[in-house]
Structures are given as C-alpha cells and as structure tokens.
PDB file of C-alpha atoms and ligand atoms in Angstrom:
ATOM      1  CA  MET C   1      -0.092   0.133  -0.267  1.00 81.00           C
ATOM      2  CA  ALA C   2       1.303   3.136  -1.150  1.00 93.00           C
ATOM      3  CA  VAL C   3       0.286   6.050   0.285  1.00 96.00           C
ATOM      4  CA  LEU C   4       0.693   9.069  -1.821  1.00 98.00           C
ATOM      5  CA  LYS C   5       1.570  13.498  -1.224  1.00 98.00           C
ATOM      6  CA  ILE C   6      -1.240  15.461  -2.704  1.00 98.00           C
ATOM      7  CA  LEU C   7       0.006  18.313  -4.101  1.00 98.00           C
ATOM      8  CA  THR C   8      -1.651  21.263  -3.361  1.00 96.00           C
ATOM      9  CA  TYR C   9      -2.430  24.918  -4.849  1.00 95.00           C
ATOM     10  CA  PRO C  10      -0.358  26.641  -6.254  1.00 93.00           C
ATOM     11  CA  GLU C  11       1.666  23.648  -6.869  1.00 96.00           C
ATOM     12  CA  PRO C  12       1.732  24.600 -10.308  1.00 97.00           C
ATOM     13  CA  VAL C  13       1.773  21.822 -12.251  1.00 98.00           C
ATOM     14  CA  LEU C  14      -1.958  21.955 -11.282  1.00 98.00           C
ATOM     15  CA  ARG C  15      -1.888  23.983 -13.501  1.00 98.00           C
ATOM     16  CA  GLN C  16      -0.879  21.730 -17.031  1.00 98.00           C
ATOM     17  CA  ARG C  17      -3.226  20.306 -18.874  1.00 98.00           C
ATOM     18  CA  SER C  18      -2.861  16.059 -18.837  1.00 98.00           C
ATOM     19  CA  LYS C  19      -1.026  13.529 -21.801  1.00 98.00           C
ATOM     20  CA  PRO C  20      -3.473  10.981 -23.246  1.00 98.00           C
ATOM     21  CA  VAL C  21      -2.237   7.477 -21.471  1.00 98.00           C
ATOM     22  CA  GLY C  22      -0.602   5.333 -24.261  1.00 96.00           C
ATOM     23  CA  ARG C  23      -0.258   2.225 -22.786  1.00 96.00           C
ATOM     24  CA  TRP C  24      -1.398   0.225 -20.224  1.00 97.00           C
ATOM     25  CA  ASP C  25       1.429  -1.427 -18.524  1.00 97.00           C
ATOM     26  CA  GLN C  26       2.711  -2.599 -14.485  1.00 97.00           C
ATOM     27  CA  GLU C  27       3.191   1.119 -14.743  1.00 97.00           C
ATOM     28  CA  LEU C  28      -0.293   2.624 -14.917  1.00 98.00           C
ATOM     29  CA  TYR C  29      -1.749  -0.870 -12.397  1.00 97.00           C
ATOM     30  CA  LYS C  30       0.135   0.918  -9.910  1.00 98.00           C
ATOM     31  CA  LEU C  31      -0.068   4.558 -10.370  1.00 98.00           C
ATOM     32  CA  ILE C  32      -3.603   3.553 -10.201  1.00 98.00           C
ATOM     33  CA  LYS C  33      -3.005   0.876  -7.310  1.00 97.00           C
ATOM     34  CA  ASP C  34      -1.285   3.936  -5.472  1.00 98.00           C
ATOM     35  CA  MET C  35      -4.291   6.515  -6.240  1.00 98.00           C
ATOM     36  CA  THR C  36      -6.881   4.120  -5.193  1.00 97.00           C
ATOM     37  CA  ASP C  37      -5.528   4.174  -1.831  1.00 96.00           C
ATOM     38  CA  THR C  38      -4.162   7.549  -1.614  1.00 97.00           C
ATOM     39  CA  LEU C  39      -8.480   8.537  -2.210  1.00 96.00           C
ATOM     40  CA  GLU C  40      -9.026   5.558   0.099  1.00 93.00           C
ATOM     41  CA  ALA C  41      -6.669   7.419   2.903  1.00 93.00           C
ATOM     42  CA  VAL C  42      -8.162  10.345   2.475  1.00 93.00           C
ATOM     43  CA  PRO C  43     -12.403  12.146   3.186  1.00 89.00           C
ATOM     44  CA  GLY C  44     -11.711  12.922  -1.437  1.00 91.00           C
ATOM     45  CA  LEU C  45     -14.130  11.410  -3.951  1.00 94.00           C
ATOM     46  CA  GLY C  46     -12.299  12.106  -6.676  1.00 97.00           C
ATOM     47  CA  LEU C  47      -8.594  11.812  -7.466  1.00 98.00           C
ATOM     48  CA  ALA C  48      -6.990  13.273 -10.579  1.00 98.00           C
ATOM     49  CA  ALA C  49      -3.434  11.684 -11.892  1.00 98.00           C
ATOM     50  CA  VAL C  50      -1.937  15.150 -12.250  1.00 98.00           C
ATOM     51  CA  GLN C  51      -2.639  15.349  -8.372  1.00 98.00           C
ATOM     52  CA  VAL C  52      -0.590  13.212  -6.644  1.00 98.00           C
ATOM     53  CA  GLY C  53       2.189  14.822  -9.331  1.00 98.00           C
ATOM     54  CA  VAL C  54       1.578  13.099 -12.789  1.00 98.00           C
ATOM     55  CA  PRO C  55      -0.007  14.950 -16.033  1.00 98.00           C
ATOM     56  CA  VAL C  56      -1.449  11.952 -17.253  1.00 98.00           C
ATOM     57  CA  ARG C  57      -5.678  12.095 -18.184  1.00 98.00           C
ATOM     58  CA  LEU C  58      -6.866   9.576 -15.264  1.00 98.00           C
ATOM     59  CA  PHE C  59      -9.319   9.523 -12.235  1.00 98.00           C
ATOM     60  CA  ILE C  60      -9.543   7.904  -9.700  1.00 98.00           C
ATOM     61  CA  TYR C  61     -13.406   8.586  -7.840  1.00 96.00           C
ATOM     62  CA  ASP C  62     -15.462   6.721  -5.443  1.00 93.00           C
ATOM     63  CA  GLU C  63     -19.249   4.977  -7.337  1.00 88.00           C
ATOM     64  CA  GLY C  64     -21.049   5.749  -5.124  1.00 80.00           C
ATOM     65  CA  PRO C  65     -20.864   9.264  -3.731  1.00 69.00           C
ATOM     66  CA  GLY C  66     -22.780  10.412  -0.047  1.00 62.00           C
ATOM     67  CA  ASP C  67     -24.902   7.354  -0.541  1.00 63.00           C
ATOM     68  CA  GLY C  68     -24.111   6.895   3.376  1.00 63.00           C
ATOM     69  CA  LYS C  69     -22.186   3.210   3.336  1.00 62.00           C
ATOM     70  CA  SER C  70     -19.406   3.488   4.784  1.00 57.00           C
ATOM     71  CA  GLU C  71     -17.566   0.733   2.606  1.00 72.00           C
ATOM     72  CA  ARG C  72     -16.827   2.519  -0.466  1.00 80.00           C
ATOM     73  CA  SER C  73     -15.532   1.133  -4.191  1.00 89.00           C
ATOM     74  CA  TYR C  74     -13.199   2.704  -6.439  1.00 94.00           C
ATOM     75  CA  SER C  75     -12.804   2.937  -9.928  1.00 96.00           C
ATOM     76  CA  VAL C  76     -10.844   4.221 -12.501  1.00 98.00           C
ATOM     77  CA  LEU C  77     -11.093   6.224 -15.781  1.00 98.00           C
ATOM     78  CA  VAL C  78      -8.749   6.905 -18.471  1.00 98.00           C
ATOM     79  CA  ASN C  79      -8.407   9.726 -20.989  1.00 98.00           C
ATOM     80  CA  PRO C  80     -12.644  10.460 -19.905  1.00 98.00           C
ATOM     81  CA  GLU C  81     -13.818  12.850 -21.857  1.00 98.00           C
ATOM     82  CA  ILE C  82     -17.362  14.179 -21.820  1.00 98.00           C
ATOM     83  CA  VAL C  83     -19.675  13.659 -24.562  1.00 98.00           C
ATOM     84  CA  SER C  84     -23.035  15.067 -23.210  1.00 98.00           C
ATOM     85  CA  GLN C  85     -24.367  17.397 -20.287  1.00 97.00           C
ATOM     86  CA  GLU C  86     -27.895  18.701 -19.488  1.00 98.00           C
ATOM     87  CA  GLY C  87     -28.962  21.040 -16.660  1.00 98.00           C
ATOM     88  CA  GLU C  88     -27.239  22.629 -13.874  1.00 97.00           C
ATOM     89  CA  ILE C  89     -27.091  22.987 -10.420  1.00 95.00           C
ATOM     90  CA  ARG C  90     -25.390  24.792  -7.739  1.00 95.00           C
ATOM     91  CA  GLU C  91     -23.310  22.922  -4.821  1.00 94.00           C
ATOM     92  CA  GLU C  92     -20.756  23.624  -2.468  1.00 95.00           C
ATOM     93  CA  GLU C  93     -18.006  22.520  -3.282  1.00 95.00           C
ATOM     94  CA  GLY C  94     -13.761  21.825  -2.502  1.00 96.00           C
ATOM     95  CA  CYS C  95     -10.806  19.401  -3.882  1.00 97.00           C
ATOM     96  CA  LEU C  96      -8.913  17.451  -2.055  1.00 97.00           C
ATOM     97  CA  SER C  97      -5.504  19.929  -3.075  1.00 97.00           C
ATOM     98  CA  ILE C  98      -7.476  23.435  -1.788  1.00 95.00           C
ATOM     99  CA  PRO C  99      -7.937  22.686   1.412  1.00 90.00           C
ATOM    100  CA  GLU C 100     -10.230  24.244   3.471  1.00 86.00           C
ATOM    101  CA  TYR C 101     -11.414  26.208   0.802  1.00 91.00           C
ATOM    102  CA  ARG C 102     -15.020  25.668  -0.067  1.00 93.00           C
ATOM    103  CA  ASP C 103     -18.484  27.284  -2.351  1.00 94.00           C
ATOM    104  CA  THR C 104     -20.808  26.923  -4.783  1.00 95.00           C
ATOM    105  CA  VAL C 105     -20.262  25.877  -8.568  1.00 96.00           C
ATOM    106  CA  ILE C 106     -21.926  25.871 -11.135  1.00 96.00           C
ATOM    107  CA  ARG C 107     -22.444  22.699 -13.154  1.00 97.00           C
ATOM    108  CA  SER C 108     -24.177  20.310 -15.607  1.00 98.00           C
ATOM    109  CA  ALA C 109     -26.762  18.026 -13.409  1.00 97.00           C
ATOM    110  CA  VAL C 110     -25.851  14.953 -15.828  1.00 98.00           C
ATOM    111  CA  VAL C 111     -23.352  14.537 -17.997  1.00 98.00           C
ATOM    112  CA  LYS C 112     -22.263  11.418 -20.228  1.00 98.00           C
ATOM    113  CA  VAL C 113     -18.925  10.588 -19.641  1.00 98.00           C
ATOM    114  CA  LYS C 114     -16.943   7.650 -22.120  1.00 98.00           C
ATOM    115  CA  GLY C 115     -12.881   6.688 -21.398  1.00 98.00           C
ATOM    116  CA  PHE C 116     -11.697   3.420 -20.397  1.00 98.00           C
ATOM    117  CA  ASN C 117     -11.550   1.131 -17.846  1.00 97.00           C
ATOM    118  CA  LYS C 118      -8.201  -0.774 -15.783  1.00 95.00           C
ATOM    119  CA  LYS C 119      -8.178  -3.270 -18.389  1.00 95.00           C
ATOM    120  CA  GLY C 120      -8.275  -0.180 -21.381  1.00 97.00           C
ATOM    121  CA  ASP C 121     -12.076  -1.259 -22.068  1.00 97.00           C
ATOM    122  CA  PRO C 122     -13.889   1.177 -23.235  1.00 98.00           C
ATOM    123  CA  ALA C 123     -16.079   2.614 -20.601  1.00 97.00           C
ATOM    124  CA  GLU C 124     -19.672   5.036 -20.579  1.00 98.00           C
ATOM    125  CA  ILE C 125     -21.102   6.560 -17.610  1.00 97.00           C
ATOM    126  CA  THR C 126     -24.234   8.685 -16.890  1.00 96.00           C
ATOM    127  CA  ALA C 127     -24.334   9.847 -14.442  1.00 95.00           C
ATOM    128  CA  GLU C 128     -27.028  12.406 -12.167  1.00 95.00           C
ATOM    129  CA  GLY C 129     -25.601  14.921  -9.027  1.00 92.00           C
ATOM    130  CA  LEU C 130     -22.466  14.475  -7.204  1.00 93.00           C
ATOM    131  CA  LEU C 131     -21.114  11.673  -8.851  1.00 94.00           C
ATOM    132  CA  ALA C 132     -21.895  14.151 -12.031  1.00 96.00           C
ATOM    133  CA  ARG C 133     -20.514  17.365 -10.380  1.00 97.00           C
ATOM    134  CA  VAL C 134     -17.081  14.546  -9.509  1.00 97.00           C
ATOM    135  CA  PHE C 135     -16.560  13.912 -12.967  1.00 98.00           C
ATOM    136  CA  GLN C 136     -16.596  16.971 -14.059  1.00 98.00           C
ATOM    137  CA  HIS C 137     -14.426  18.789 -11.037  1.00 98.00           C
ATOM    138  CA  GLU C 138     -11.858  15.430 -12.056  1.00 98.00           C
ATOM    139  CA  ILE C 139     -11.899  16.587 -15.978  1.00 98.00           C
ATOM    140  CA  ASP C 140     -11.626  20.094 -15.083  1.00 98.00           C
ATOM    141  CA  HIS C 141      -8.342  18.329 -13.597  1.00 98.00           C
ATOM    142  CA  LEU C 142      -6.748  16.687 -16.598  1.00 98.00           C
ATOM    143  CA  ASN C 143      -7.560  20.596 -18.363  1.00 98.00           C
ATOM    144  CA  GLY C 144      -5.109  21.646 -15.267  1.00 98.00           C
ATOM    145  CA  VAL C 145      -8.550  23.836 -14.143  1.00 98.00           C
ATOM    146  CA  LEU C 146      -9.602  24.324 -10.520  1.00 98.00           C
ATOM    147  CA  PHE C 147     -12.517  24.577  -9.333  1.00 97.00           C
ATOM    148  CA  ILE C 148     -11.790  28.635  -8.119  1.00 96.00           C
ATOM    149  CA  ASP C 149     -11.420  29.409 -11.908  1.00 96.00           C
ATOM    150  CA  ARG C 150     -14.794  28.790 -11.253  1.00 96.00           C
ATOM    151  CA  LEU C 151     -16.061  31.282  -8.939  1.00 95.00           C
ATOM    152  CA  SER C 152     -16.783  34.220  -9.990  1.00 91.00           C
ATOM    153  CA  SER C 153     -14.518  37.585  -9.908  1.00 92.00           C
ATOM    154  CA  LEU C 154     -15.538  38.397  -6.961  1.00 92.00           C
ATOM    155  CA  LYS C 155     -15.384  35.032  -4.639  1.00 92.00           C
ATOM    156  CA  ARG C 156     -12.187  33.650  -6.080  1.00 93.00           C
ATOM    157  CA  GLY C 157     -10.154  37.512  -4.948  1.00 93.00           C
ATOM    158  CA  LEU C 158     -11.923  36.587  -1.461  1.00 91.00           C
ATOM    159  CA  PHE C 159      -9.388  33.347  -2.124  1.00 92.00           C
ATOM    160  CA  LEU C 160      -6.728  34.472  -3.015  1.00 91.00           C
ATOM    161  CA  ARG C 161      -6.719  37.711  -0.148  1.00 92.00           C
ATOM    162  CA  ARG C 162      -6.830  34.306   1.632  1.00 88.00           C
ATOM    163  CA  VAL C 163      -4.215  32.318   0.401  1.00 87.00           C
ATOM    164  CA  LYS C 164      -2.048  35.188   0.562  1.00 87.00           C
ATOM    165  CA  LYS C 165      -3.557  36.076   3.913  1.00 88.00           C
ATOM    166  CA  LEU C 166      -2.752  32.208   5.465  1.00 84.00           C
ATOM    167  CA  GLN C 167       1.437  32.226   3.106  1.00 81.00           C
ATOM    168  CA  LYS C 168       2.142  35.152   4.963  1.00 85.00           C
ATOM    169  CA  GLN C 169       0.885  33.737   8.307  1.00 84.00           C
ATOM    170  CA  SER C 170       2.941  30.661   7.692  1.00 81.00           C
ATOM    171  CA  LYS C 171       6.412  33.049   6.764  1.00 79.00           C
ATOM    172  CA  ALA C 172       5.821  35.134   9.410  1.00 80.00           C
ATOM    173  CA  GLU C 173       5.609  32.155  11.819  1.00 77.00           C
ATOM    174  CA  LEU C 174       8.659  30.247  10.173  1.00 71.00           C
ATOM    175  CA  SER C 175      11.485  33.460  10.359  1.00 74.00           C
ATOM    176  CA  GLY C 176       9.775  32.746  13.875  1.00 68.00           C
ATOM    177  CA  LYS C 177      11.851  29.352  13.688  1.00 61.00           C
ATOM    178  CA  LEU C 178      14.572  30.884  12.368  1.00 59.00           C
TER     179      LEU C 178
HETATM  180 NI1   NI O   1     -10.196  18.309  -7.226  1.00 92.15          NI
END
C-alpha cells in the first residue's frame, strides 16, 4: 500500500494539461493502485493523477459518493471525455488540492462520460447528482482547471486574499523559528 502526497494550490503542475494515457502497463496499474490507496486514506470523492504529480489523463472516483454506505468502492476512468451534458446545478464544492476552502460552483446536472477502464476496455457512464459533479471536477483537473476558476471574480478575489494571508502567516511562523 502506498499513499502518495497530494499536491496543493499553487503547485504549478496543477495548471498543466495532462497527456493521454497511451499504454496499459505495469506503471499504469501501479499508479492506479497507489492513487486508490491515496483516495481511500482521505475524505475525498475523486482524485486526478495530476494531483499526485503525474500529468496523465486519468482519475479515481468513489462509485457511490454520498450514498451513506460505510464501505467505499473505487473505480478509474482513463482518457475520459464528456460527450454530453444537460441541466444546471449549484452546490458547494471542495478539492483535496485546495484544503479548507469550499464554495458554490455551477455544474451540469447530468453528464455522459466516455473513456476506458483499468483493463483498457471502452467505458461509458451517465452520471447525475454528486457523481456528475465529481466527473466534471476531475476532468477539469486534467485540463489544468481548478474549481476556484469557476467562481465569480468577486469570490475568486476573496479566495486569493485568503491564500495570501495564510502564506504570510506561514512565512512569519517560519521566520519566528530561525
Ligand atoms: Ni480537486
């Protein structure tokens, strides 16, 4: 079992556009296994490879997010693409790469996503509700997009001020230790 370090904002790799997966090999299986272990260890519903510093197009997700079951079950989507979307829903959202910040984001209510499973077989999933939100959030990660980019400029300004303040605090704490 290997729990990987989850990179956090403003780590530059989070802004990279991830590259498609071309080969289903041991390296890919290990990445999927380690990312699953990592997601199991944290209170998150999805994890994109770029969040552990590997900019390739795949993410792990909780198959039954928010269904109240204690047992979580995970799956992977490789090279995922949204093929259709409908409706609109506003909900609060967070991100493992942006700890301690949540805000309301508008997403499509239903999405149809296609990609490939762990074995390399084609997969097509129609998701609604929280799972649809997870898919849209994780596919954003693969394009270097974070949920804070989808906030109004006023709210994004508030977020950035808060980050600056936190960074100043940690600098002050560091200099206090010297
Ligand atoms: Ni995220």
